[in-house]
CSV table of C-alpha atoms and ligand atoms in Angstrom, one decimal:
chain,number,residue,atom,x,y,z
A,1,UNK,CA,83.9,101.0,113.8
A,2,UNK,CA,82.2,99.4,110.5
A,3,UNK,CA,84.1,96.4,109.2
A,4,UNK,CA,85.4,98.8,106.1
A,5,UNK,CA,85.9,102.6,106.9
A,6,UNK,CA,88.1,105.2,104.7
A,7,UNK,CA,90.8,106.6,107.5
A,8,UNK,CA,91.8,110.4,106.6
A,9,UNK,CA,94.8,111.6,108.7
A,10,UNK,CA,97.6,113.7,109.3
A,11,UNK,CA,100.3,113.3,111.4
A,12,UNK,CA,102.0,116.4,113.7
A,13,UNK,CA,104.2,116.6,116.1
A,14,UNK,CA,102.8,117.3,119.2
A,15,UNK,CA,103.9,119.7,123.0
A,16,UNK,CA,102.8,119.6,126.2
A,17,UNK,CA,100.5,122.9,125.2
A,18,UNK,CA,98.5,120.8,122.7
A,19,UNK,CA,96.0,119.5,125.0
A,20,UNK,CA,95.6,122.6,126.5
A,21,UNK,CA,95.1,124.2,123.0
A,22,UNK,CA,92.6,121.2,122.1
A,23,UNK,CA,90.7,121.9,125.2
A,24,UNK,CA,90.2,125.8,124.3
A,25,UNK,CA,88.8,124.6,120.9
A,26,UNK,CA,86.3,122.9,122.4
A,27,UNK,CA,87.6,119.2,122.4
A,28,UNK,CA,86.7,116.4,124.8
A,29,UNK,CA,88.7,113.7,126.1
A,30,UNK,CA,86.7,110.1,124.9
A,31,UNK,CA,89.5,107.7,125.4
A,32,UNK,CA,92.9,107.0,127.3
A,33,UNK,CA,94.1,103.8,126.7
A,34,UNK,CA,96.7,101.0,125.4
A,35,UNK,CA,97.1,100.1,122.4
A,36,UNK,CA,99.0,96.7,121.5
A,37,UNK,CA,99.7,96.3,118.1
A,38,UNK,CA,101.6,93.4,116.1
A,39,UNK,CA,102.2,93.9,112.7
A,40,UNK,CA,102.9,90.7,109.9
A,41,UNK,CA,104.9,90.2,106.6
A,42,UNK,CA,106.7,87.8,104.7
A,43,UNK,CA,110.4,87.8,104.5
A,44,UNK,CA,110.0,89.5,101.0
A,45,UNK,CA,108.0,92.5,102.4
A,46,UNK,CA,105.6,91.5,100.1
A,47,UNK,CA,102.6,93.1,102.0
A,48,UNK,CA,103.9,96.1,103.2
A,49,UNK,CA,106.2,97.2,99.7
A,50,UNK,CA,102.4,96.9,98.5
A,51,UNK,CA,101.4,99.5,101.3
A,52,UNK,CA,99.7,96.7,103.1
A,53,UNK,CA,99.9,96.5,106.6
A,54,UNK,CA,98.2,93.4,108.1
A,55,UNK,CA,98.5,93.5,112.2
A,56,UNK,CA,96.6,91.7,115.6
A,57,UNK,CA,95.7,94.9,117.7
A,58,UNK,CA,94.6,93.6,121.3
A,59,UNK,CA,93.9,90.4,120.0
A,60,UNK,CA,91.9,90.9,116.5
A,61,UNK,CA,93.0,91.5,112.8
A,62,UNK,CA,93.0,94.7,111.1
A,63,UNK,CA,94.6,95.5,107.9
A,64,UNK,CA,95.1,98.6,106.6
A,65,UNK,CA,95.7,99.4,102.6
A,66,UNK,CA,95.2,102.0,99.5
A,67,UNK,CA,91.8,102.4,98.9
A,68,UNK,CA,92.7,101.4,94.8
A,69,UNK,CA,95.4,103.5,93.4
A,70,UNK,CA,97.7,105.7,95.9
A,71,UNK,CA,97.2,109.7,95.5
A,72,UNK,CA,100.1,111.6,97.1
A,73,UNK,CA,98.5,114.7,95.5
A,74,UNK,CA,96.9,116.3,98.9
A,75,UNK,CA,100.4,116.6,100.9
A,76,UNK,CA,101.1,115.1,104.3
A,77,UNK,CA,97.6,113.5,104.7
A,78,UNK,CA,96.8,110.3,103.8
A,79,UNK,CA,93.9,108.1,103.0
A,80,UNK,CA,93.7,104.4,104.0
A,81,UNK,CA,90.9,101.5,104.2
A,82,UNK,CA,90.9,100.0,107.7
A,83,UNK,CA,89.6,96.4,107.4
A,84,UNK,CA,88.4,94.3,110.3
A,85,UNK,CA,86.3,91.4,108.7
A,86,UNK,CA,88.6,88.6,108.6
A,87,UNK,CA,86.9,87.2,105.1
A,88,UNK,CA,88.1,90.8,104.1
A,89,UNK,CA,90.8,90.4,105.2
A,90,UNK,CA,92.1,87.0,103.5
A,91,UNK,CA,90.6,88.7,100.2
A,92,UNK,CA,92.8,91.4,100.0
A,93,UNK,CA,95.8,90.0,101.4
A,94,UNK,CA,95.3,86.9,99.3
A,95,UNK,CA,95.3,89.4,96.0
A,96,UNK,CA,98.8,90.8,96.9
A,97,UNK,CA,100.4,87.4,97.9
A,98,UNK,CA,99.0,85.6,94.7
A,99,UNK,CA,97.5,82.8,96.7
A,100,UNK,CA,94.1,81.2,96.0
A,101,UNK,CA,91.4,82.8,98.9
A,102,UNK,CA,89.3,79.6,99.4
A,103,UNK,CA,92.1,77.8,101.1
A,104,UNK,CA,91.7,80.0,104.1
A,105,UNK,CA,89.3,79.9,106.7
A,106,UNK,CA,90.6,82.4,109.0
A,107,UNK,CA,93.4,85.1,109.1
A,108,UNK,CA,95.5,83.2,111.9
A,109,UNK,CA,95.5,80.1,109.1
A,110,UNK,CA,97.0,82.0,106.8
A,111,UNK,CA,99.3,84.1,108.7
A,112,UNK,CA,100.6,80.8,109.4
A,113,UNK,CA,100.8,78.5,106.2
A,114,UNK,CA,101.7,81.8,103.9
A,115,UNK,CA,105.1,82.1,106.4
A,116,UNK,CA,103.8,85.6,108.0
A,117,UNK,CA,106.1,86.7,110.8
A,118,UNK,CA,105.5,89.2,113.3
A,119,UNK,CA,108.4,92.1,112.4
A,120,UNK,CA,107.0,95.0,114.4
A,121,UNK,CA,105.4,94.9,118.1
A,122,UNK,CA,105.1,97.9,120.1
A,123,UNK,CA,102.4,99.3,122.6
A,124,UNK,CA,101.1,102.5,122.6
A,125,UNK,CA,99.3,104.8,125.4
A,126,UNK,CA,96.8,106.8,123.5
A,127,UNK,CA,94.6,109.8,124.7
A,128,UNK,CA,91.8,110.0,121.7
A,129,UNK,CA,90.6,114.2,122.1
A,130,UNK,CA,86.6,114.8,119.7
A,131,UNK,CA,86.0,118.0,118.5
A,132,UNK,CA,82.8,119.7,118.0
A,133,UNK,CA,83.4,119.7,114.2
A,134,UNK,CA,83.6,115.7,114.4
A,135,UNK,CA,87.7,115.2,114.1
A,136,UNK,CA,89.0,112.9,116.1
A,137,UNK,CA,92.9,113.9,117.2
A,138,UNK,CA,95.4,111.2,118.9
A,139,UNK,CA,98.0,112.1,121.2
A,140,UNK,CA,100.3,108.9,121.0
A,141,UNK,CA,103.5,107.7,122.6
A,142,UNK,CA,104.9,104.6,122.0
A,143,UNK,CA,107.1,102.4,124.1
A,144,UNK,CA,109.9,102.7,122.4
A,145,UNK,CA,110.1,106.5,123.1
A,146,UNK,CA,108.5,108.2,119.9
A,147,UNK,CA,105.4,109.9,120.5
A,148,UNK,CA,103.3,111.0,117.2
A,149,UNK,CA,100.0,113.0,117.3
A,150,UNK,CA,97.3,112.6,114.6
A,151,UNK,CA,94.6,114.3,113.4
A,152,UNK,CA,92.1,111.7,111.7
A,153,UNK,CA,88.8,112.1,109.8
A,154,UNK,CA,86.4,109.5,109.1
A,155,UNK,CA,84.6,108.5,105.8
A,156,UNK,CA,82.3,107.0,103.9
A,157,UNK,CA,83.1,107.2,100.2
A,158,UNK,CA,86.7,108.4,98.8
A,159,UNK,CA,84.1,110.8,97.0
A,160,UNK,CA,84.6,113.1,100.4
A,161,UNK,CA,88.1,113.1,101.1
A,162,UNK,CA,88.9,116.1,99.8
A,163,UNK,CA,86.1,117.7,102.3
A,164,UNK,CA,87.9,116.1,104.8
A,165,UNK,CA,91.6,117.0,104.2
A,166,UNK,CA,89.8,120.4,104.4
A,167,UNK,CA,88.0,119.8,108.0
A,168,UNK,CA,92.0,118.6,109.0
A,169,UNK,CA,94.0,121.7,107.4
A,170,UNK,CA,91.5,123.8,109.3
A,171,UNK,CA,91.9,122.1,112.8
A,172,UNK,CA,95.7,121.8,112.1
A,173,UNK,CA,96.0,125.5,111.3
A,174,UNK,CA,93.4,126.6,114.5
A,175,UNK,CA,96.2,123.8,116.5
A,176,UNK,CA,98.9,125.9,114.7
A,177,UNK,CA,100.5,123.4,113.2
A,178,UNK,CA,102.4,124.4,110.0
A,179,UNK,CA,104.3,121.3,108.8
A,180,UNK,CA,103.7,120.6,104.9
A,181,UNK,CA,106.3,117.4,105.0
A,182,UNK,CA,105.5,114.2,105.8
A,183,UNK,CA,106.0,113.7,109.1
A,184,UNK,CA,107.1,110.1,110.4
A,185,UNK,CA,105.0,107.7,112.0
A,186,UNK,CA,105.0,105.2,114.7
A,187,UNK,CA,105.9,102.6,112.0
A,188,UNK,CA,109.0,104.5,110.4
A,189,UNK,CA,110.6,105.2,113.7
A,190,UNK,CA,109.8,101.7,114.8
A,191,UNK,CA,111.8,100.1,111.4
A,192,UNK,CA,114.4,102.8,111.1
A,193,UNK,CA,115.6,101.9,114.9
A,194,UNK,CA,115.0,98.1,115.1
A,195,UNK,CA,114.5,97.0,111.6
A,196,UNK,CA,116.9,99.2,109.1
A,197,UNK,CA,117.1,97.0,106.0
A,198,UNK,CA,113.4,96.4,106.0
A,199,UNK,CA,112.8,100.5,106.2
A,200,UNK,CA,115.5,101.2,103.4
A,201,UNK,CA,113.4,98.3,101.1
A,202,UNK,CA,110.1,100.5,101.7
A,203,UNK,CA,112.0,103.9,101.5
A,204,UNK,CA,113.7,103.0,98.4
A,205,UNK,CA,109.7,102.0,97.0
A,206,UNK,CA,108.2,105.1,98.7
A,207,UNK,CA,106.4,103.4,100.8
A,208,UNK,CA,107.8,105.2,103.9
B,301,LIG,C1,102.8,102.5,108.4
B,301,LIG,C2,101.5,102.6,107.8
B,301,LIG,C3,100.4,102.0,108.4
B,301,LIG,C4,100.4,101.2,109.7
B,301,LIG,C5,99.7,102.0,110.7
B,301,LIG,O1,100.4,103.1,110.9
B,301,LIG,P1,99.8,104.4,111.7
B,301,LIG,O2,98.5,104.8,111.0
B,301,LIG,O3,100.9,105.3,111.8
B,301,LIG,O4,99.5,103.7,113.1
B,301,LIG,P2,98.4,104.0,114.1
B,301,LIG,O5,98.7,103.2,115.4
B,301,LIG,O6,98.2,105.5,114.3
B,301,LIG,O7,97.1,103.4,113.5
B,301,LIG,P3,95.6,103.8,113.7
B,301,LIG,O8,95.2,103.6,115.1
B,301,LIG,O9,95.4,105.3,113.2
B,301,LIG,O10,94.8,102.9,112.8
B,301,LIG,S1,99.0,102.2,107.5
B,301,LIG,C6,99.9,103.1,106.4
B,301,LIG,N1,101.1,103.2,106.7
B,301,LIG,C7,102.0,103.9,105.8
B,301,LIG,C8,102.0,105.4,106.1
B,301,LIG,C9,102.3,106.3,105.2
B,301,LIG,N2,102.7,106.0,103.9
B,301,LIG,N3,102.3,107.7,105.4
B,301,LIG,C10,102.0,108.1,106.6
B,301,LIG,C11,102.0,109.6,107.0
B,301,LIG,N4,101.6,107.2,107.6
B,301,LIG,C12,101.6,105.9,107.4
């Protein structure tokens, strides 16, 4: 994946019957695998009340974060950067800290002098399904005991999310999936079952 890619996804709940269904439409199996993810904040939330969210998956940084200015406008899909350059990285998380970005030379540095502490660690087995229109679904379940599917969209300008959204409202219709609500995702169950006051702080800022 390139070191800055626009993510557009919707989340679904998902049956046993849904790979079958995803087979019949064509889909192909590209990945099964296992996902470790560990996700950072301050003990003010700072990054993640800014819809931030700065974690090591298998070993290297990512964060994800609003492209610019949030738009809720499109219903239960959502758009996010994903971000795996580390200078990128420090840039953007330097903004919503407030801290100078030369005094960094690496993300691990300044998880560590900017008081960043793991709050969220799960792995997740993962079955990524293609389709011949170019979506990419995820079947995920979490070791905790939620499982989540996803519908996801790659792009490369905000410019096309809306032709996106449209490739994902036809998949999750032909997948007959009719949920308009947001549905939650690996990250709410995780903080509503292990981390509660955390989850009411980004609930009570609509974050989750
Ligand atoms: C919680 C959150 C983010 C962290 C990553 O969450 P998610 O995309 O659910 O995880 P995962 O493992 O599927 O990541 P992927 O492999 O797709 O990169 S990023 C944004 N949020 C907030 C958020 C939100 N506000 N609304 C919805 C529907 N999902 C997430």
């Amino acid at each position: 994946m390139d070191s800055l890619s626009l993510e557009v996804e919707r989340k679904f709940f998902f049956k046993p019957e849904t790979e079958l269904k995803l087979r019949d439409l064509g889909a192909e199996l590209k990945r099964d695998q296992r996902i470790c993810d560990r996700y950072f904040d301050n003990e003010h939330f700072q990054l993640t009340l800014a819809d931030h969210w700065l974690r090591m998956r298998d070993g290297y940084w990512e964060l994800k974060c609003p492209p610019g200015k949030i738009d809720n406008s499109f219903g239960p899909a959502t758009h996010y950067l994903e971000i795996t350059q580390e200078e990128d990285i420090i840039c953007r998380v330097c903004k919503v800290l407030g801290l100078i970005q030369t005094a960094w030379i690496s993300v691990a540095d300044l998880v560590q002098s900017a008081g960043l502490d793991e709050f969220a660690s799960f792995v997740t087995e993962r079955k990524v399904y293609t389709l011949p229109c170019g979506s990419h679904v995820d079947l995920d379940k979490a070791d905790f005991g939620y499982q989540i599917g996803e519908i996801e969209v790659l792009v490369s300008d905000v410019s096309k999310t809306d032709n996106a959204l449209e490739k994902i409202n036809s998949l999750a219709e032909k997948l007959g999936l009719t949920n308009t609500e947001r549905i939650p995702g690996k990250m709410d169950a995780f903080l509503m079952q292990f981390r509660p006051l955390h989850y009411k702080k980004l609930q009570e800022a609509h974050i989750l």
